[in-house]
Coordinates of C-alpha atoms in Angstrom, one line a residue:
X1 CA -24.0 -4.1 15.5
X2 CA -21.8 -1.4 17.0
X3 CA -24.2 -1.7 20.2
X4 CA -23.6 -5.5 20.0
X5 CA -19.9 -5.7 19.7
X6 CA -19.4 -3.1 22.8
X7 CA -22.0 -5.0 24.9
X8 CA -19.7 -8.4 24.2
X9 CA -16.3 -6.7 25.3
X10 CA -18.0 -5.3 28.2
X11 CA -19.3 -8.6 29.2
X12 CA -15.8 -11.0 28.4
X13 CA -12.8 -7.6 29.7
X14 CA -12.0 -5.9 32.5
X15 CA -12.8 -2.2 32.5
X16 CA -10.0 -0.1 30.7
X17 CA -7.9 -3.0 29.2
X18 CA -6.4 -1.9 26.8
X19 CA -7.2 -4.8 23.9
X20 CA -5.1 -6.1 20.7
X21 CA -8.1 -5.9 18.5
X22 CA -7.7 -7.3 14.7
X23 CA -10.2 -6.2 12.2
X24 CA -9.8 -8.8 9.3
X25 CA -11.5 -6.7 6.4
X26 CA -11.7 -3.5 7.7
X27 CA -13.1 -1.8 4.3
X28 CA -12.4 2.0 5.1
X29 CA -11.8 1.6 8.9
X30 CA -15.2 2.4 10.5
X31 CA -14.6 -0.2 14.0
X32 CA -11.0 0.0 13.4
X33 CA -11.2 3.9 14.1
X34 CA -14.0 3.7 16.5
X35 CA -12.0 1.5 18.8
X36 CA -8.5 3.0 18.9
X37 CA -10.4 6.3 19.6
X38 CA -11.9 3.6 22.8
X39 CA -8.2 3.2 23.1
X40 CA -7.6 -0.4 21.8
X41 CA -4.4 -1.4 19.4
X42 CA -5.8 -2.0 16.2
X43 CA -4.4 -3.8 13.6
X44 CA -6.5 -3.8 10.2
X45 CA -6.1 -6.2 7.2
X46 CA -7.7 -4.8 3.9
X47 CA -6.5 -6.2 0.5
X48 CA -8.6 -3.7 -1.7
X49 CA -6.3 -0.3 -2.4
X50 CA -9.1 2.0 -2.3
X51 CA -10.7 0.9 0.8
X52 CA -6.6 1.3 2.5
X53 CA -6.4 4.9 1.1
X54 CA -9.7 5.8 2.6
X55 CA -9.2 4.6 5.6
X56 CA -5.2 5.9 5.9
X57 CA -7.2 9.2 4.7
X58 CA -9.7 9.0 8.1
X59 CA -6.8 7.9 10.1
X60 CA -5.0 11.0 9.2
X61 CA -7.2 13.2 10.7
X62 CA -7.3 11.6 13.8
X63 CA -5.1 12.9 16.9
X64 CA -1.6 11.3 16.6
X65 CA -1.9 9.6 20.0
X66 CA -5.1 7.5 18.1
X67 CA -3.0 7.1 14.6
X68 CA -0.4 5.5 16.9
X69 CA -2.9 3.0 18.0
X70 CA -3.9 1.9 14.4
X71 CA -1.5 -0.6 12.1
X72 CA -2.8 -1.3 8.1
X73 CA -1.8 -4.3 6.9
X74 CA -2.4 -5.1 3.0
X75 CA -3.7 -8.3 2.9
X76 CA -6.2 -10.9 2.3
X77 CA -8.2 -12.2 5.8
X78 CA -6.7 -15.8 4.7
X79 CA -3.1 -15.6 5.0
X80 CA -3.2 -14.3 8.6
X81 CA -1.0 -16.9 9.9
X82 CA 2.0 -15.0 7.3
X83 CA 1.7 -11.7 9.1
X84 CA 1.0 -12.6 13.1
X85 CA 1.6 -15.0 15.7
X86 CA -1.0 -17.5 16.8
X87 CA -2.6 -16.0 20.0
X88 CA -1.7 -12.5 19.2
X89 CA -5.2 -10.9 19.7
X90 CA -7.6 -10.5 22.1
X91 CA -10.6 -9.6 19.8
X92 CA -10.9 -10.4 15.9
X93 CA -13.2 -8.6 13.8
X94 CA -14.7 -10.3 10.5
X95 CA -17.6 -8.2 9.1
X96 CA -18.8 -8.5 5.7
X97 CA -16.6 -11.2 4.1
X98 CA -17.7 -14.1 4.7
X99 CA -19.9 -13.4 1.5
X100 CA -17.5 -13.2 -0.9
X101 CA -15.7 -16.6 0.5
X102 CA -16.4 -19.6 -1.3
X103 CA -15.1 -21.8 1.4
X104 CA -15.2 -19.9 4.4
X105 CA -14.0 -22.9 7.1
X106 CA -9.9 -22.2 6.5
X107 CA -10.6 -18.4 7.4
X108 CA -12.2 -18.9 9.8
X109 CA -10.1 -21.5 11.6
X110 CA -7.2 -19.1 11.2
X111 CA -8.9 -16.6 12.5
X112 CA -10.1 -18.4 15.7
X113 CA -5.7 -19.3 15.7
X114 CA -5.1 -15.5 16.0
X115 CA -7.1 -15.4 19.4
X116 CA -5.3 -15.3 22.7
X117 CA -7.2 -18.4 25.6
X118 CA -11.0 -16.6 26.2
X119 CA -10.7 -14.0 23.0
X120 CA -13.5 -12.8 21.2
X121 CA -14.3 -14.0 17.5
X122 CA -17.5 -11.6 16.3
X123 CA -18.8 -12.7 12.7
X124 CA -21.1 -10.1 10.7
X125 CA -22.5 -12.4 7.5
X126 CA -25.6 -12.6 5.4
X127 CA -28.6 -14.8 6.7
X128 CA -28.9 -17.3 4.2
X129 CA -32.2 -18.7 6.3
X130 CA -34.1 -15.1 5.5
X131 CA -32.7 -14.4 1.9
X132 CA -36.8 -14.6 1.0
X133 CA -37.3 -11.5 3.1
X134 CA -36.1 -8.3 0.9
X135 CA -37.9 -9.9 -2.6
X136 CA -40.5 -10.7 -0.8
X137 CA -40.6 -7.5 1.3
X138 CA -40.0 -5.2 -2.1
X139 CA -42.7 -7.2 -3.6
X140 CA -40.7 -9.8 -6.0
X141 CA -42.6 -12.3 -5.7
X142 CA -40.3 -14.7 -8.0
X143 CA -37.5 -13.2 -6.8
X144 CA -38.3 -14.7 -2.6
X145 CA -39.3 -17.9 -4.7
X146 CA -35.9 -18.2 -6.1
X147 CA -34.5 -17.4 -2.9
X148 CA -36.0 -20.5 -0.5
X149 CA -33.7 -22.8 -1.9
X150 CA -30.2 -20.7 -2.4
X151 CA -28.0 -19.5 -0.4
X152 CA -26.3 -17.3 -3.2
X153 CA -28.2 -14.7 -3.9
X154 CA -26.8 -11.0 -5.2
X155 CA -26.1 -7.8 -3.3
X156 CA -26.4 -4.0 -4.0
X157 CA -23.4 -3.7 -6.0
X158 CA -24.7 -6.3 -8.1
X159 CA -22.0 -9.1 -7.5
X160 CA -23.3 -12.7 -6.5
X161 CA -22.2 -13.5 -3.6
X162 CA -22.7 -16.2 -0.7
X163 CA -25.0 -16.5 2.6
X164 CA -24.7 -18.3 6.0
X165 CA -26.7 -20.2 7.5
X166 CA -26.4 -20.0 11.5
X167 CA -26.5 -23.9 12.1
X168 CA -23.9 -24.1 10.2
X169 CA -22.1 -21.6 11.6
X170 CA -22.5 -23.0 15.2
X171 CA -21.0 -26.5 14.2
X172 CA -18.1 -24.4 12.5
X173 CA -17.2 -22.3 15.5
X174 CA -17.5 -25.2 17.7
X175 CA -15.3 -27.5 15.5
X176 CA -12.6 -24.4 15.4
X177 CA -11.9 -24.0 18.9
X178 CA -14.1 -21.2 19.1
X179 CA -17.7 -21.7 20.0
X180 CA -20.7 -19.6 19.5
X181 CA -21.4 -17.8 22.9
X182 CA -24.3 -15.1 21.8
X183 CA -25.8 -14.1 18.3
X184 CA -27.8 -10.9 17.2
X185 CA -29.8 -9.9 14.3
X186 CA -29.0 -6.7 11.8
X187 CA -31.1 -4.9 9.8
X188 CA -34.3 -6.5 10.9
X189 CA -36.7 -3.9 9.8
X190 CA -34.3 -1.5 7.9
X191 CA -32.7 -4.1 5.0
X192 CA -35.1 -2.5 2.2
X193 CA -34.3 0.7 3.1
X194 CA -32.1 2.6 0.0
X195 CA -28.4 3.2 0.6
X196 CA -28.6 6.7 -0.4
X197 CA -31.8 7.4 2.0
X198 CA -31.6 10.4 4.8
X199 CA -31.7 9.4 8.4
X200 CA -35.7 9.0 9.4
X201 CA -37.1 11.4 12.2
X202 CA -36.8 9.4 15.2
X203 CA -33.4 7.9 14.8
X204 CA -32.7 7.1 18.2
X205 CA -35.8 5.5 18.5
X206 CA -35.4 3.6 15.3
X207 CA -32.0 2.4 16.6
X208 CA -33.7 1.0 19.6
X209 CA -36.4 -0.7 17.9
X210 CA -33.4 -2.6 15.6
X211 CA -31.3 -3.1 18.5
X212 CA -34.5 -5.2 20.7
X213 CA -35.3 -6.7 17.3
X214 CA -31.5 -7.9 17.0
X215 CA -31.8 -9.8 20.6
X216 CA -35.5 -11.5 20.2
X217 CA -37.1 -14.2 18.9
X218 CA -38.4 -14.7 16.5
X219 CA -37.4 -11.4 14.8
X220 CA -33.4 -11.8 15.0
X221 CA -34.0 -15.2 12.5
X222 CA -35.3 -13.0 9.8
X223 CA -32.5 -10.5 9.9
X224 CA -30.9 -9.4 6.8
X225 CA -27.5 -9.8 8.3
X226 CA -26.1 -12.3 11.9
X227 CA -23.8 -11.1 14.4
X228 CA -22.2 -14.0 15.8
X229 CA -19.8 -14.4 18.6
X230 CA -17.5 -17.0 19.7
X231 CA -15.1 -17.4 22.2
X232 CA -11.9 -18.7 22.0
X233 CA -11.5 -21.5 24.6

């Protein structure tokens, strides 16, 4: 996804701008890091505690000229509008939550508010069109039954939580001001892998595989996860 995201900016900002990225979610600061140290202003929103101590503990190892690029903001993803000015960002980040939003079209309008005329919007959610594929793929055979007709299913720390389907998604971007412009697969032939597992020989070429898979049909529809990306118009 990492690939994804810098292929986008690339394709939608001049070379060395320096972009007011915000990362709604930002968990323990993994793009949020990763693009200060690219030297973008970041501005994270996390509401968990422990996910803000672990990422103030990364940011404090970082040089201060990066720290000074990075701004934490305790928060939930939908009250946005109480912390920043429409148009106030270039790029916003939202990967992971949609899951755990029951109604996800007020976050996202107010996300799509945040962006600045031609900003990017990139989406990281659960494919609720492929939910079958990991049960089915780990051999529960009731389990990818089940999962043909839901789009709640539940996740590896054992909450149930909500997919997305990409139709959907494209009428909700569109409606929001922010159609979809490009989408990718994630974790096309790596979901079953275990969380805990050591990095395969062959990484790089691993990486490659997942990152063709992402961009092609038909193997991007069965992704575990969608990266989508809409742009502000």
């Amino acid at each position: 996804m990492t690939r994804q995201l810098d292929e986008q900016i690339a394709g939608r900002f001049p070379v060395g701008q320096r972009l007011r990225v915000l990362d709604v979610g930002m968990g323990q600061g993994t793009q949020a890091l990763r693009l200060a140290r690219a030297g973008h202003q970041v501005t994270g929103v996390e509401r968990e505690p422990a996910m803000i101590a672990a990422a103030r503990e990364a940011l404090a190892g970082e040089p201060e000229g990066i720290r000074e690029r990075v701004r934490i903001v305790q928060g939930d993803g939908r009250d946005t509008g109480v912390h920043f000015l429409p148009g106030s960002f270039d790029v916003v980040l939202c990967h992971g939550v949609l899951m755990y939003v029951e109604e996800p079209d007020p976050l996202l309008a107010g996300l799509a508010r945040m962006l600045a005329p031609g900003g990017l919007l990139s989406l990281l959610v659960r494919n609720a069109d492929a939910l079958a594929m990991r049960p089915g793929l780990s051999g529960d055979w009731a389990g990818a039954l089940e999962a043909f007709d839901t789009v709640s299913y539940l996740n590896r720390l054992g909450l149930r939580v909500r997919a997305d389907r990409l139709a959907t998604l494209t009428g909700t971007l569109a409606g929001i001001g922010a159609p979809l412009q490009s989408w990718y697969g994630v974790r096309v032939f790596t979901d079953t892998a275990a969380d805990d597992a050591e990095p395969p020989a062959g990484l790089e070429t691993l990486l490659a595989v997942e990152e063709r898979a992402g961009r092609t049909d038909p193997y991007r529809a069965v992704a575990a996860l969608l990266h989508l990306c809409g742009v502000r118009g």
